[in-house]
Amino acid sequence: MPNNRFAFFNGEIVPIEQAQVSVMTNALNYGTGCFEGIRGYWVPEEEQLLVFQLRAHMERLHRSCRILFMELPHSVDELCALTLELLRREGFREDVYIRPLVYKSDPAIAVQMNGLKDSFTLFALGFGQYIAGSTVRACVSSWRRIDDNIIPSRAKASGAYINSALAKTEALLNGYDEAIVLGGDGQVSEASAANLFIVRSGTLITPPLTSDVLEGITRQVVAELARDRLGLGLVERPIDRTELYVADEAFFCGTGAEVKPIVEIDRRKVGTGEVGPVAGQLVQLYADVVRGRAAEYRQWCTPVYER
Ligand code: PMP
């Protein structure tokens, strides 16, 4: 059960029970919304909650709105301030997940983005692992990733998550932990809600932003950490499905997934079938960075409480 008590709703912080929408809400009927998923990490030695990459997420929310003809009545600065205010009201002393959502709130039977009222809401709840376990077994999904000309793949659009949910459901029902979704061209795109990297002969490889992926913030963080801390170059290029089977290492990354080594794909071991050196180091580095324990990257963490 979610443990949150408040939400920012209709311009103010209200008890969560009051943050309700009508069944006629356009976004509920047609998926006409966009959102973000942000994590906050509790750091016991500082008695502090640190929000990771807060600004980058709010900037992406603005970009999603621009693509989708949605009006977001708050600037990036205001969204960041609102998030901190809500988290302070909640008083969390645990890891949290933060969800800003812009949605077509009009009770209109109208399949269009223009001319309909938009609303903004924000809530946060205590949250642990999104994908259980320290490693995952994945399959290539029979579902294809939404094409940028079908539903904009770089917008974090609510309706697009039907695609993610179908891929994830198939993977789970077939006994896997996560799905790898191919694009319309048959090349690797990403997971249901995470980006994907492979390692081949010491090179980190990930599909380019033109492969219908979400422009992942963790993807960018991982690329920087790999370059600056592990001295690894990144190649952004299309990845064939069968390259997954011969890669030395593979891992997912995302705000929810964090850095998650993949040890098996379509019943083939990835590399040795154990966590490889690159993924292993990135898991640890990422864990340190998000909890503010790497001074160099402290600017990526926004403290919630005044200490
Ligand atoms: N792809 C999809 C489809 C996602 O939902 C997510 C999670 N937001 C990601 C990738 C990873 O993005 P980020 O690192 O910004 O969380």
PDB file of C-alpha atoms and ligand atoms in Angstrom:
ATOM      1  CA  MET A   1       0.000   0.000   0.000  1.00  0.00           C
ATOM      2  CA  PRO A   2       1.285   3.472  -0.853  1.00  0.00           C
ATOM      3  CA  ASN A   3       2.264   5.350   2.296  1.00  0.00           C
ATOM      4  CA  ASN A   4       1.883   8.920   1.108  1.00  0.00           C
ATOM      5  CA  ARG A   5      -0.422  11.439   2.736  1.00  0.00           C
ATOM      6  CA  PHE A   6      -0.476  14.366   0.329  1.00  0.00           C
ATOM      7  CA  ALA A   7      -0.536  15.335  -3.320  1.00  0.00           C
ATOM      8  CA  PHE A   8      -0.146  18.589  -5.179  1.00  0.00           C
ATOM      9  CA  PHE A   9      -3.482  18.805  -6.952  1.00  0.00           C
ATOM     10  CA  ASN A  10      -5.362  21.723  -8.548  1.00  0.00           C
ATOM     11  CA  GLY A  11      -2.699  24.195  -7.469  1.00  0.00           C
ATOM     12  CA  GLU A  12      -2.262  23.217  -3.808  1.00  0.00           C
ATOM     13  CA  ILE A  13      -1.041  20.495  -1.521  1.00  0.00           C
ATOM     14  CA  VAL A  14      -4.073  18.513  -0.341  1.00  0.00           C
ATOM     15  CA  PRO A  15      -4.623  15.264   1.598  1.00  0.00           C
ATOM     16  CA  ILE A  16      -4.169  12.399  -0.880  1.00  0.00           C
ATOM     17  CA  GLU A  17      -7.837  11.342  -0.474  1.00  0.00           C
ATOM     18  CA  GLN A  18      -8.883  14.652  -2.017  1.00  0.00           C
ATOM     19  CA  ALA A  19      -6.741  14.192  -5.127  1.00  0.00           C
ATOM     20  CA  GLN A  20      -9.427  12.518  -7.254  1.00  0.00           C
ATOM     21  CA  VAL A  21     -10.458  12.816 -10.900  1.00  0.00           C
ATOM     22  CA  SER A  22     -13.728  12.181 -12.745  1.00  0.00           C
ATOM     23  CA  VAL A  23     -14.278   9.019 -14.792  1.00  0.00           C
ATOM     24  CA  MET A  24     -14.845  11.411 -17.697  1.00  0.00           C
ATOM     25  CA  THR A  25     -11.282  12.739 -17.566  1.00  0.00           C
ATOM     26  CA  ASN A  26      -9.967  12.765 -21.110  1.00  0.00           C
ATOM     27  CA  ALA A  27      -6.569  11.362 -20.028  1.00  0.00           C
ATOM     28  CA  LEU A  28      -8.196   8.397 -18.274  1.00  0.00           C
ATOM     29  CA  ASN A  29     -10.121   7.541 -21.428  1.00  0.00           C
ATOM     30  CA  TYR A  30      -7.444   8.165 -24.063  1.00  0.00           C
ATOM     31  CA  GLY A  31      -4.076   8.148 -22.278  1.00  0.00           C
ATOM     32  CA  THR A  32      -3.552  11.836 -23.059  1.00  0.00           C
ATOM     33  CA  GLY A  33      -0.967  12.653 -20.428  1.00  0.00           C
ATOM     34  CA  CYS A  34       2.745  12.661 -19.814  1.00  0.00           C
ATOM     35  CA  PHE A  35       4.719  12.135 -16.670  1.00  0.00           C
ATOM     36  CA  GLU A  36       8.061  11.636 -14.978  1.00  0.00           C
ATOM     37  CA  GLY A  37       9.474   9.117 -12.564  1.00  0.00           C
ATOM     38  CA  ILE A  38      12.059  10.506 -10.163  1.00  0.00           C
ATOM     39  CA  ARG A  39      13.790   8.900  -7.211  1.00  0.00           C
ATOM     40  CA  GLY A  40      14.743  10.305  -3.860  1.00  0.00           C
ATOM     41  CA  TYR A  41      17.287   8.431  -1.737  1.00  0.00           C
ATOM     42  CA  TRP A  42      17.391   8.471   2.053  1.00  0.00           C
ATOM     43  CA  VAL A  43      20.935   8.922   3.337  1.00  0.00           C
ATOM     44  CA  PRO A  44      20.962   7.896   7.011  1.00  0.00           C
ATOM     45  CA  GLU A  45      24.424   9.250   7.827  1.00  0.00           C
ATOM     46  CA  GLU A  46      23.245  12.716   6.778  1.00  0.00           C
ATOM     47  CA  GLU A  47      19.635  12.348   7.929  1.00  0.00           C
ATOM     48  CA  GLN A  48      18.885  13.667   4.473  1.00  0.00           C
ATOM     49  CA  LEU A  49      16.702  12.813   1.498  1.00  0.00           C
ATOM     50  CA  LEU A  50      18.464  13.460  -1.833  1.00  0.00           C
ATOM     51  CA  VAL A  51      16.470  13.784  -5.050  1.00  0.00           C
ATOM     52  CA  PHE A  52      18.438  12.499  -8.020  1.00  0.00           C
ATOM     53  CA  GLN A  53      18.580  14.533 -11.241  1.00  0.00           C
ATOM     54  CA  LEU A  54      15.490  16.518 -10.258  1.00  0.00           C
ATOM     55  CA  ARG A  55      16.028  19.301 -12.767  1.00  0.00           C
ATOM     56  CA  ALA A  56      16.775  16.965 -15.683  1.00  0.00           C
ATOM     57  CA  HIS A  57      13.487  15.153 -15.092  1.00  0.00           C
ATOM     58  CA  MET A  58      11.494  18.389 -14.958  1.00  0.00           C
ATOM     59  CA  GLU A  59      13.180  19.572 -18.151  1.00  0.00           C
ATOM     60  CA  ARG A  60      12.172  16.341 -19.866  1.00  0.00           C
ATOM     61  CA  LEU A  61       8.601  16.805 -18.624  1.00  0.00           C
ATOM     62  CA  HIS A  62       8.585  20.196 -20.344  1.00  0.00           C
ATOM     63  CA  ARG A  63       9.909  18.603 -23.543  1.00  0.00           C
ATOM     64  CA  SER A  64       7.216  15.915 -23.398  1.00  0.00           C
ATOM     65  CA  CYS A  65       4.585  18.643 -23.050  1.00  0.00           C
ATOM     66  CA  ARG A  66       5.976  20.514 -26.010  1.00  0.00           C
ATOM     67  CA  ILE A  67       5.777  17.419 -28.211  1.00  0.00           C
ATOM     68  CA  LEU A  68       2.267  16.584 -27.012  1.00  0.00           C
ATOM     69  CA  PHE A  69       0.640  20.047 -27.150  1.00  0.00           C
ATOM     70  CA  MET A  70       0.236  20.157 -23.395  1.00  0.00           C
ATOM     71  CA  GLU A  71       0.376  23.260 -21.214  1.00  0.00           C
ATOM     72  CA  LEU A  72       2.441  22.974 -18.073  1.00  0.00           C
ATOM     73  CA  PRO A  73       1.643  26.004 -15.910  1.00  0.00           C
ATOM     74  CA  HIS A  74       4.887  25.755 -13.889  1.00  0.00           C
ATOM     75  CA  SER A  75       8.474  26.501 -14.892  1.00  0.00           C
ATOM     76  CA  VAL A  76      11.226  23.951 -14.294  1.00  0.00           C
ATOM     77  CA  ASP A  77      12.338  25.944 -11.234  1.00  0.00           C
ATOM     78  CA  GLU A  78       8.807  25.991  -9.849  1.00  0.00           C
ATOM     79  CA  LEU A  79       8.413  22.242 -10.411  1.00  0.00           C
ATOM     80  CA  CYS A  80      11.642  21.555  -8.533  1.00  0.00           C
ATOM     81  CA  ALA A  81      10.574  23.810  -5.650  1.00  0.00           C
ATOM     82  CA  LEU A  82       7.123  22.202  -5.524  1.00  0.00           C
ATOM     83  CA  THR A  83       8.665  18.748  -5.352  1.00  0.00           C
ATOM     84  CA  LEU A  84      10.854  19.712  -2.417  1.00  0.00           C
ATOM     85  CA  GLU A  85       7.894  21.348  -0.661  1.00  0.00           C
ATOM     86  CA  LEU A  86       5.740  18.244  -1.052  1.00  0.00           C
ATOM     87  CA  LEU A  87       8.529  15.943   0.161  1.00  0.00           C
ATOM     88  CA  ARG A  88       9.072  18.153   3.226  1.00  0.00           C
ATOM     89  CA  ARG A  89       5.360  17.986   4.027  1.00  0.00           C
ATOM     90  CA  GLU A  90       5.487  14.193   3.780  1.00  0.00           C
ATOM     91  CA  GLY A  91       8.607  14.084   5.954  1.00  0.00           C
ATOM     92  CA  PHE A  92       9.877  10.882   4.347  1.00  0.00           C
ATOM     93  CA  ARG A  93      12.829   9.098   5.962  1.00  0.00           C
ATOM     94  CA  GLU A  94      13.110   6.381   3.329  1.00  0.00           C
ATOM     95  CA  ASP A  95      13.741   6.001  -0.410  1.00  0.00           C
ATOM     96  CA  VAL A  96      10.931   7.539  -2.439  1.00  0.00           C
ATOM     97  CA  TYR A  97       9.509   7.644  -5.933  1.00  0.00           C
ATOM     98  CA  ILE A  98       8.179  10.961  -7.210  1.00  0.00           C
ATOM     99  CA  ARG A  99       5.544  11.218  -9.908  1.00  0.00           C
ATOM    100  CA  PRO A 100       4.715  14.501 -11.647  1.00  0.00           C
ATOM    101  CA  LEU A 101       1.873  14.061 -14.142  1.00  0.00           C
ATOM    102  CA  VAL A 102       0.401  16.445 -16.714  1.00  0.00           C
ATOM    103  CA  TYR A 103      -2.927  15.274 -18.053  1.00  0.00           C
ATOM    104  CA  LYS A 104      -5.847  16.331 -20.217  1.00  0.00           C
ATOM    105  CA  SER A 105      -8.360  16.881 -17.432  1.00  0.00           C
ATOM    106  CA  ASP A 106     -11.256  18.038 -19.617  1.00  0.00           C
ATOM    107  CA  PRO A 107     -14.330  15.756 -19.349  1.00  0.00           C
ATOM    108  CA  ALA A 108     -14.473  15.864 -23.135  1.00  0.00           C
ATOM    109  CA  ILE A 109     -15.266  13.110 -25.608  1.00  0.00           C
ATOM    110  CA  ALA A 110     -12.647  14.492 -27.966  1.00  0.00           C
ATOM    111  CA  VAL A 111      -9.668  12.689 -29.425  1.00  0.00           C
ATOM    112  CA  GLN A 112      -7.299  15.614 -29.828  1.00  0.00           C
ATOM    113  CA  MET A 113      -4.595  17.354 -27.883  1.00  0.00           C
ATOM    114  CA  ASN A 114      -5.473  20.966 -28.695  1.00  0.00           C
ATOM    115  CA  GLY A 115      -8.198  22.998 -27.034  1.00  0.00           C
ATOM    116  CA  LEU A 116      -8.568  20.719 -23.992  1.00  0.00           C
ATOM    117  CA  LYS A 117      -7.793  21.738 -20.407  1.00  0.00           C
ATOM    118  CA  ASP A 118      -4.566  20.427 -18.910  1.00  0.00           C
ATOM    119  CA  SER A 119      -3.945  19.803 -15.236  1.00  0.00           C
ATOM    120  CA  PHE A 120      -0.827  19.087 -13.257  1.00  0.00           C
ATOM    121  CA  THR A 121      -0.484  16.828 -10.253  1.00  0.00           C
ATOM    122  CA  LEU A 122       2.435  15.553  -8.211  1.00  0.00           C
ATOM    123  CA  PHE A 123       2.732  12.855  -5.598  1.00  0.00           C
ATOM    124  CA  ALA A 124       5.489  10.849  -3.956  1.00  0.00           C
ATOM    125  CA  LEU A 125       5.557   7.562  -2.099  1.00  0.00           C
ATOM    126  CA  GLY A 126       8.001   5.316  -0.265  1.00  0.00           C
ATOM    127  CA  PHE A 127       9.540   2.972  -2.806  1.00  0.00           C
ATOM    128  CA  GLY A 128      12.092   0.174  -2.902  1.00  0.00           C
ATOM    129  CA  GLN A 129      13.343  -1.856  -5.846  1.00  0.00           C
ATOM    130  CA  TYR A 130      11.382  -1.605  -9.087  1.00  0.00           C
ATOM    131  CA  ILE A 131      12.831  -4.841 -10.490  1.00  0.00           C
ATOM    132  CA  ALA A 132      13.390  -7.344  -7.692  1.00  0.00           C
ATOM    133  CA  GLY A 133      16.758  -9.035  -7.242  1.00  0.00           C
ATOM    134  CA  SER A 134      20.298  -7.996  -8.088  1.00  0.00           C
ATOM    135  CA  THR A 135      20.278  -9.562 -11.578  1.00  0.00           C
ATOM    136  CA  VAL A 136      17.625 -10.186 -14.215  1.00  0.00           C
ATOM    137  CA  ARG A 137      16.671 -12.765 -16.801  1.00  0.00           C
ATOM    138  CA  ALA A 138      15.239 -11.149 -19.917  1.00  0.00           C
ATOM    139  CA  CYS A 139      13.547 -12.179 -23.135  1.00  0.00           C
ATOM    140  CA  VAL A 140      13.135 -10.462 -26.457  1.00  0.00           C
ATOM    141  CA  SER A 141       9.500  -9.421 -26.592  1.00  0.00           C
ATOM    142  CA  SER A 142       7.146 -10.335 -29.407  1.00  0.00           C
ATOM    143  CA  TRP A 143       5.843  -6.764 -29.040  1.00  0.00           C
ATOM    144  CA  ARG A 144       7.627  -4.034 -30.957  1.00  0.00           C
ATOM    145  CA  ARG A 145       8.550  -0.683 -29.437  1.00  0.00           C
ATOM    146  CA  ILE A 146       6.334   2.251 -30.398  1.00  0.00           C
ATOM    147  CA  ASP A 147       7.742   4.071 -33.389  1.00  0.00           C
ATOM    148  CA  ASP A 148       8.423   7.801 -32.986  1.00  0.00           C
ATOM    149  CA  ASN A 149       5.885   8.440 -35.757  1.00  0.00           C
ATOM    150  CA  ILE A 150       3.233   6.345 -34.004  1.00  0.00           C
ATOM    151  CA  ILE A 151       3.521   7.624 -30.429  1.00  0.00           C
ATOM    152  CA  PRO A 152       6.475   9.980 -29.861  1.00  0.00           C
ATOM    153  CA  SER A 153       9.009   7.706 -28.181  1.00  0.00           C
ATOM    154  CA  ARG A 154      11.077  10.504 -26.644  1.00  0.00           C
ATOM    155  CA  ALA A 155       7.992  11.889 -24.887  1.00  0.00           C
ATOM    156  CA  LYS A 156       7.110  10.089 -21.668  1.00  0.00           C
ATOM    157  CA  ALA A 157       3.482   9.799 -22.754  1.00  0.00           C
ATOM    158  CA  SER A 158       0.970   8.014 -20.526  1.00  0.00           C
ATOM    159  CA  GLY A 159      -0.765   6.142 -23.373  1.00  0.00           C
ATOM    160  CA  ALA A 160       2.564   4.794 -24.640  1.00  0.00           C
ATOM    161  CA  TYR A 161       2.856   2.661 -21.533  1.00  0.00           C
ATOM    162  CA  ILE A 162       0.272   0.228 -22.920  1.00  0.00           C
ATOM    163  CA  ASN A 163       3.148  -0.896 -25.138  1.00  0.00           C
ATOM    164  CA  SER A 164       5.476  -1.214 -22.129  1.00  0.00           C
ATOM    165  CA  ALA A 165       2.843  -3.002 -20.072  1.00  0.00           C
ATOM    166  CA  LEU A 166       2.140  -5.585 -22.784  1.00  0.00           C
ATOM    167  CA  ALA A 167       5.842  -6.335 -23.204  1.00  0.00           C
ATOM    168  CA  LYS A 168       6.389  -6.611 -19.455  1.00  0.00           C
ATOM    169  CA  THR A 169       3.293  -8.801 -18.995  1.00  0.00           C
ATOM    170  CA  GLU A 170       4.423 -11.213 -21.685  1.00  0.00           C
ATOM    171  CA  ALA A 171       7.888 -11.429 -20.105  1.00  0.00           C
ATOM    172  CA  LEU A 172       6.510 -12.036 -16.613  1.00  0.00           C
ATOM    173  CA  LEU A 173       3.931 -14.612 -17.734  1.00  0.00           C
ATOM    174  CA  ASN A 174       6.678 -16.484 -19.590  1.00  0.00           C
ATOM    175  CA  GLY A 175       8.822 -16.613 -16.461  1.00  0.00           C
ATOM    176  CA  TYR A 176      11.273 -13.798 -17.189  1.00  0.00           C
ATOM    177  CA  ASP A 177      11.927 -10.637 -15.186  1.00  0.00           C
ATOM    178  CA  GLU A 178      11.979  -8.090 -17.983  1.00  0.00           C
ATOM    179  CA  ALA A 179      11.419  -7.630 -21.714  1.00  0.00           C
ATOM    180  CA  ILE A 180      13.811  -6.345 -24.354  1.00  0.00           C
ATOM    181  CA  VAL A 181      11.773  -4.651 -27.039  1.00  0.00           C
ATOM    182  CA  LEU A 182      12.857  -4.390 -30.674  1.00  0.00           C
ATOM    183  CA  GLY A 183      12.002  -1.413 -32.843  1.00  0.00           C
ATOM    184  CA  GLY A 184       9.970  -1.601 -36.031  1.00  0.00           C
ATOM    185  CA  ASP A 185      13.235  -2.218 -37.927  1.00  0.00           C
ATOM    186  CA  GLY A 186      13.875  -5.342 -35.844  1.00  0.00           C
ATOM    187  CA  GLN A 187      16.814  -3.858 -33.964  1.00  0.00           C
ATOM    188  CA  VAL A 188      17.141  -3.543 -30.230  1.00  0.00           C
ATOM    189  CA  SER A 189      15.425  -0.522 -28.746  1.00  0.00           C
ATOM    190  CA  GLU A 190      15.123  -0.765 -24.979  1.00  0.00           C
ATOM    191  CA  ALA A 191      13.353  -2.523 -22.105  1.00  0.00           C
ATOM    192  CA  SER A 192       9.749  -1.960 -21.051  1.00  0.00           C
ATOM    193  CA  ALA A 193      10.787   0.957 -18.842  1.00  0.00           C
ATOM    194  CA  ALA A 194      14.580   1.144 -18.968  1.00  0.00           C
ATOM    195  CA  ASN A 195      17.378   1.681 -21.464  1.00  0.00           C
ATOM    196  CA  LEU A 196      19.802  -1.060 -22.414  1.00  0.00           C
ATOM    197  CA  PHE A 197      23.565  -1.286 -22.761  1.00  0.00           C
ATOM    198  CA  ILE A 198      25.795  -4.137 -23.858  1.00  0.00           C
ATOM    199  CA  VAL A 199      29.554  -4.559 -23.495  1.00  0.00           C
ATOM    200  CA  ARG A 200      31.582  -6.139 -26.289  1.00  0.00           C
ATOM    201  CA  SER A 201      35.386  -6.390 -26.065  1.00  0.00           C
ATOM    202  CA  GLY A 202      35.592  -3.588 -23.530  1.00  0.00           C
ATOM    203  CA  THR A 203      33.353  -1.199 -25.437  1.00  0.00           C
ATOM    204  CA  LEU A 204      30.046   0.008 -24.108  1.00  0.00           C
ATOM    205  CA  ILE A 205      27.311   0.023 -26.735  1.00  0.00           C
ATOM    206  CA  THR A 206      23.765   1.393 -26.578  1.00  0.00           C
ATOM    207  CA  PRO A 207      21.140   2.105 -29.259  1.00  0.00           C
ATOM    208  CA  PRO A 208      21.149   5.748 -30.420  1.00  0.00           C
ATOM    209  CA  LEU A 209      18.407   8.209 -29.457  1.00  0.00           C
ATOM    210  CA  THR A 210      16.986   7.678 -32.947  1.00  0.00           C
ATOM    211  CA  SER A 211      16.199   4.019 -32.139  1.00  0.00           C
ATOM    212  CA  ASP A 212      12.796   4.931 -30.647  1.00  0.00           C
ATOM    213  CA  VAL A 213      14.146   4.948 -27.109  1.00  0.00           C
ATOM    214  CA  LEU A 214      13.157   7.261 -24.305  1.00  0.00           C
ATOM    215  CA  GLU A 215      15.948   9.815 -23.823  1.00  0.00           C
ATOM    216  CA  GLY A 216      16.870   8.234 -20.521  1.00  0.00           C
ATOM    217  CA  ILE A 217      18.455  10.331 -17.807  1.00  0.00           C
ATOM    218  CA  THR A 218      20.123   7.274 -16.250  1.00  0.00           C
ATOM    219  CA  ARG A 219      21.415   6.375 -19.726  1.00  0.00           C
ATOM    220  CA  GLN A 220      23.241   9.716 -19.749  1.00  0.00           C
ATOM    221  CA  VAL A 221      24.484   9.278 -16.181  1.00  0.00           C
ATOM    222  CA  VAL A 222      25.816   5.790 -16.953  1.00  0.00           C
ATOM    223  CA  ALA A 223      27.570   7.061 -20.078  1.00  0.00           C
ATOM    224  CA  GLU A 224      29.312   9.790 -18.042  1.00  0.00           C
ATOM    225  CA  LEU A 225      30.293   7.474 -15.193  1.00  0.00           C
ATOM    226  CA  ALA A 226      31.631   4.851 -17.611  1.00  0.00           C
ATOM    227  CA  ARG A 227      33.709   7.456 -19.438  1.00  0.00           C
ATOM    228  CA  ASP A 228      34.999   9.414 -16.450  1.00  0.00           C
ATOM    229  CA  ARG A 229      35.375   6.704 -13.824  1.00  0.00           C
ATOM    230  CA  LEU A 230      35.947   3.531 -15.839  1.00  0.00           C
ATOM    231  CA  GLY A 231      37.642   5.080 -18.889  1.00  0.00           C
ATOM    232  CA  LEU A 232      35.192   3.326 -21.194  1.00  0.00           C
ATOM    233  CA  GLY A 233      34.173   4.723 -24.544  1.00  0.00           C
ATOM    234  CA  LEU A 234      30.519   4.601 -25.558  1.00  0.00           C
ATOM    235  CA  VAL A 235      29.375   3.718 -29.037  1.00  0.00           C
ATOM    236  CA  GLU A 236      25.811   4.652 -29.899  1.00  0.00           C
ATOM    237  CA  ARG A 237      24.747   2.454 -32.788  1.00  0.00           C
ATOM    238  CA  PRO A 238      22.016  -0.001 -33.737  1.00  0.00           C
ATOM    239  CA  ILE A 239      22.251  -3.365 -31.950  1.00  0.00           C
ATOM    240  CA  ASP A 240      21.125  -6.576 -33.620  1.00  0.00           C
ATOM    241  CA  ARG A 241      19.074  -9.040 -31.624  1.00  0.00           C
ATOM    242  CA  THR A 242      21.748 -11.726 -31.919  1.00  0.00           C
ATOM    243  CA  GLU A 243      24.404  -9.359 -30.590  1.00  0.00           C
ATOM    244  CA  LEU A 244      22.557  -9.683 -27.305  1.00  0.00           C
ATOM    245  CA  TYR A 245      23.406 -13.389 -27.343  1.00  0.00           C
ATOM    246  CA  VAL A 246      27.146 -12.865 -27.900  1.00  0.00           C
ATOM    247  CA  ALA A 247      27.682  -9.793 -25.721  1.00  0.00           C
ATOM    248  CA  ASP A 248      30.175 -10.067 -22.861  1.00  0.00           C
ATOM    249  CA  GLU A 249      27.806  -8.163 -20.602  1.00  0.00           C
ATOM    250  CA  ALA A 250      24.415  -6.492 -20.764  1.00  0.00           C
ATOM    251  CA  PHE A 251      22.497  -4.338 -18.340  1.00  0.00           C
ATOM    252  CA  PHE A 252      19.387  -2.211 -18.048  1.00  0.00           C
ATOM    253  CA  CYS A 253      19.367   1.257 -16.585  1.00  0.00           C
ATOM    254  CA  GLY A 254      16.634   3.639 -15.560  1.00  0.00           C
ATOM    255  CA  THR A 255      15.386   5.639 -12.626  1.00  0.00           C
ATOM    256  CA  GLY A 256      13.260   2.711 -11.458  1.00  0.00           C
ATOM    257  CA  ALA A 257      15.535  -0.116 -12.622  1.00  0.00           C
ATOM    258  CA  GLU A 258      18.742   1.693 -11.516  1.00  0.00           C
ATOM    259  CA  VAL A 259      21.664  -0.303 -12.999  1.00  0.00           C
ATOM    260  CA  LYS A 260      20.522  -3.899 -13.359  1.00  0.00           C
ATOM    261  CA  PRO A 261      22.832  -6.568 -14.801  1.00  0.00           C
ATOM    262  CA  ILE A 262      21.198  -9.021 -17.226  1.00  0.00           C
ATOM    263  CA  VAL A 263      22.556 -12.535 -16.773  1.00  0.00           C
ATOM    264  CA  GLU A 264      20.365 -14.386 -19.260  1.00  0.00           C
ATOM    265  CA  ILE A 265      18.606 -13.431 -22.514  1.00  0.00           C
ATOM    266  CA  ASP A 266      16.264 -15.832 -24.334  1.00  0.00           C
ATOM    267  CA  ARG A 267      17.671 -18.726 -22.281  1.00  0.00           C
ATOM    268  CA  ARG A 268      21.242 -17.997 -23.294  1.00  0.00           C
ATOM    269  CA  LYS A 269      23.766 -16.958 -20.668  1.00  0.00           C
ATOM    270  CA  VAL A 270      25.077 -13.436 -21.094  1.00  0.00           C
ATOM    271  CA  GLY A 271      28.876 -13.786 -20.941  1.00  0.00           C
ATOM    272  CA  THR A 272      29.664 -16.101 -18.071  1.00  0.00           C
ATOM    273  CA  GLY A 273      26.115 -15.908 -16.740  1.00  0.00           C
ATOM    274  CA  GLU A 274      27.433 -13.904 -13.764  1.00  0.00           C
ATOM    275  CA  VAL A 275      27.581 -10.154 -13.243  1.00  0.00           C
ATOM    276  CA  GLY A 276      30.478  -8.878 -15.371  1.00  0.00           C
ATOM    277  CA  PRO A 277      33.152  -6.361 -14.308  1.00  0.00           C
ATOM    278  CA  VAL A 278      31.685  -3.339 -16.105  1.00  0.00           C
ATOM    279  CA  ALA A 279      28.119  -3.838 -14.926  1.00  0.00           C
ATOM    280  CA  GLY A 280      29.336  -4.722 -11.433  1.00  0.00           C
ATOM    281  CA  GLN A 281      31.347  -1.514 -11.139  1.00  0.00           C
ATOM    282  CA  LEU A 282      28.524   0.602 -12.553  1.00  0.00           C
ATOM    283  CA  VAL A 283      26.024  -0.860 -10.071  1.00  0.00           C
ATOM    284  CA  GLN A 284      28.304   0.204  -7.213  1.00  0.00           C
ATOM    285  CA  LEU A 285      29.226   3.590  -8.661  1.00  0.00           C
ATOM    286  CA  TYR A 286      25.590   4.427  -9.353  1.00  0.00           C
ATOM    287  CA  ALA A 287      24.580   3.400  -5.827  1.00  0.00           C
ATOM    288  CA  ASP A 288      27.251   5.731  -4.395  1.00  0.00           C
ATOM    289  CA  VAL A 289      26.402   8.608  -6.709  1.00  0.00           C
ATOM    290  CA  VAL A 290      22.636   8.626  -6.040  1.00  0.00           C
ATOM    291  CA  ARG A 291      23.223   8.680  -2.275  1.00  0.00           C
ATOM    292  CA  GLY A 292      25.572  11.638  -2.591  1.00  0.00           C
ATOM    293  CA  ARG A 293      28.628   9.583  -1.603  1.00  0.00           C
ATOM    294  CA  ALA A 294      30.698  10.631  -4.616  1.00  0.00           C
ATOM    295  CA  ALA A 295      31.640  14.291  -4.059  1.00  0.00           C
ATOM    296  CA  GLU A 296      32.283  14.893  -7.754  1.00  0.00           C
ATOM    297  CA  TYR A 297      28.656  14.153  -8.650  1.00  0.00           C
ATOM    298  CA  ARG A 298      27.007  15.725  -5.645  1.00  0.00           C
ATOM    299  CA  GLN A 299      25.463  18.397  -7.909  1.00  0.00           C
ATOM    300  CA  TRP A 300      23.151  15.692  -9.309  1.00  0.00           C
ATOM    301  CA  CYS A 301      21.543  15.316  -5.865  1.00  0.00           C
ATOM    302  CA  THR A 302      19.143  17.901  -4.421  1.00  0.00           C
ATOM    303  CA  PRO A 303      18.739  17.831  -0.631  1.00  0.00           C
ATOM    304  CA  VAL A 304      15.145  18.007   0.609  1.00  0.00           C
ATOM    305  CA  TYR A 305      15.630  18.981   4.241  1.00  0.00           C
ATOM    306  CA  GLU A 306      17.387  22.069   5.553  1.00  0.00           C
ATOM    307  CA  ARG A 307      20.143  20.853   7.868  1.00  0.00           C
TER     308      ARG A 307
HETATM  309  N1  PMP B   1      12.675   3.897 -21.300  1.00  0.00           N
HETATM  310  C1  PMP B   1      11.413   3.905 -20.856  1.00  0.00           C
HETATM  311  C2  PMP B   1      10.323   3.463 -21.751  1.00  0.00           C
HETATM  312  C3  PMP B   1      11.142   4.308 -19.543  1.00  0.00           C
HETATM  313  O1  PMP B   1       9.895   4.314 -19.077  1.00  0.00           O
HETATM  314  C4  PMP B   1      12.220   4.705 -18.699  1.00  0.00           C
HETATM  315  C5  PMP B   1      11.935   5.124 -17.287  1.00  0.00           C
HETATM  316  N2  PMP B   1      11.658   6.499 -17.204  1.00  0.00           N
HETATM  317  C6  PMP B   1      13.516   4.700 -19.219  1.00  0.00           C
HETATM  318  C7  PMP B   1      13.700   4.291 -20.523  1.00  0.00           C
HETATM  319  C8  PMP B   1      14.668   5.159 -18.420  1.00  0.00           C
HETATM  320  O2  PMP B   1      14.644   6.563 -18.301  1.00  0.00           O
HETATM  321  P1  PMP B   1      15.240   7.312 -17.057  1.00  0.00           P
HETATM  322  O3  PMP B   1      16.633   6.857 -16.904  1.00  0.00           O
HETATM  323  O4  PMP B   1      15.166   8.754 -17.424  1.00  0.00           O
HETATM  324  O5  PMP B   1      14.410   6.959 -15.890  1.00  0.00           O
END
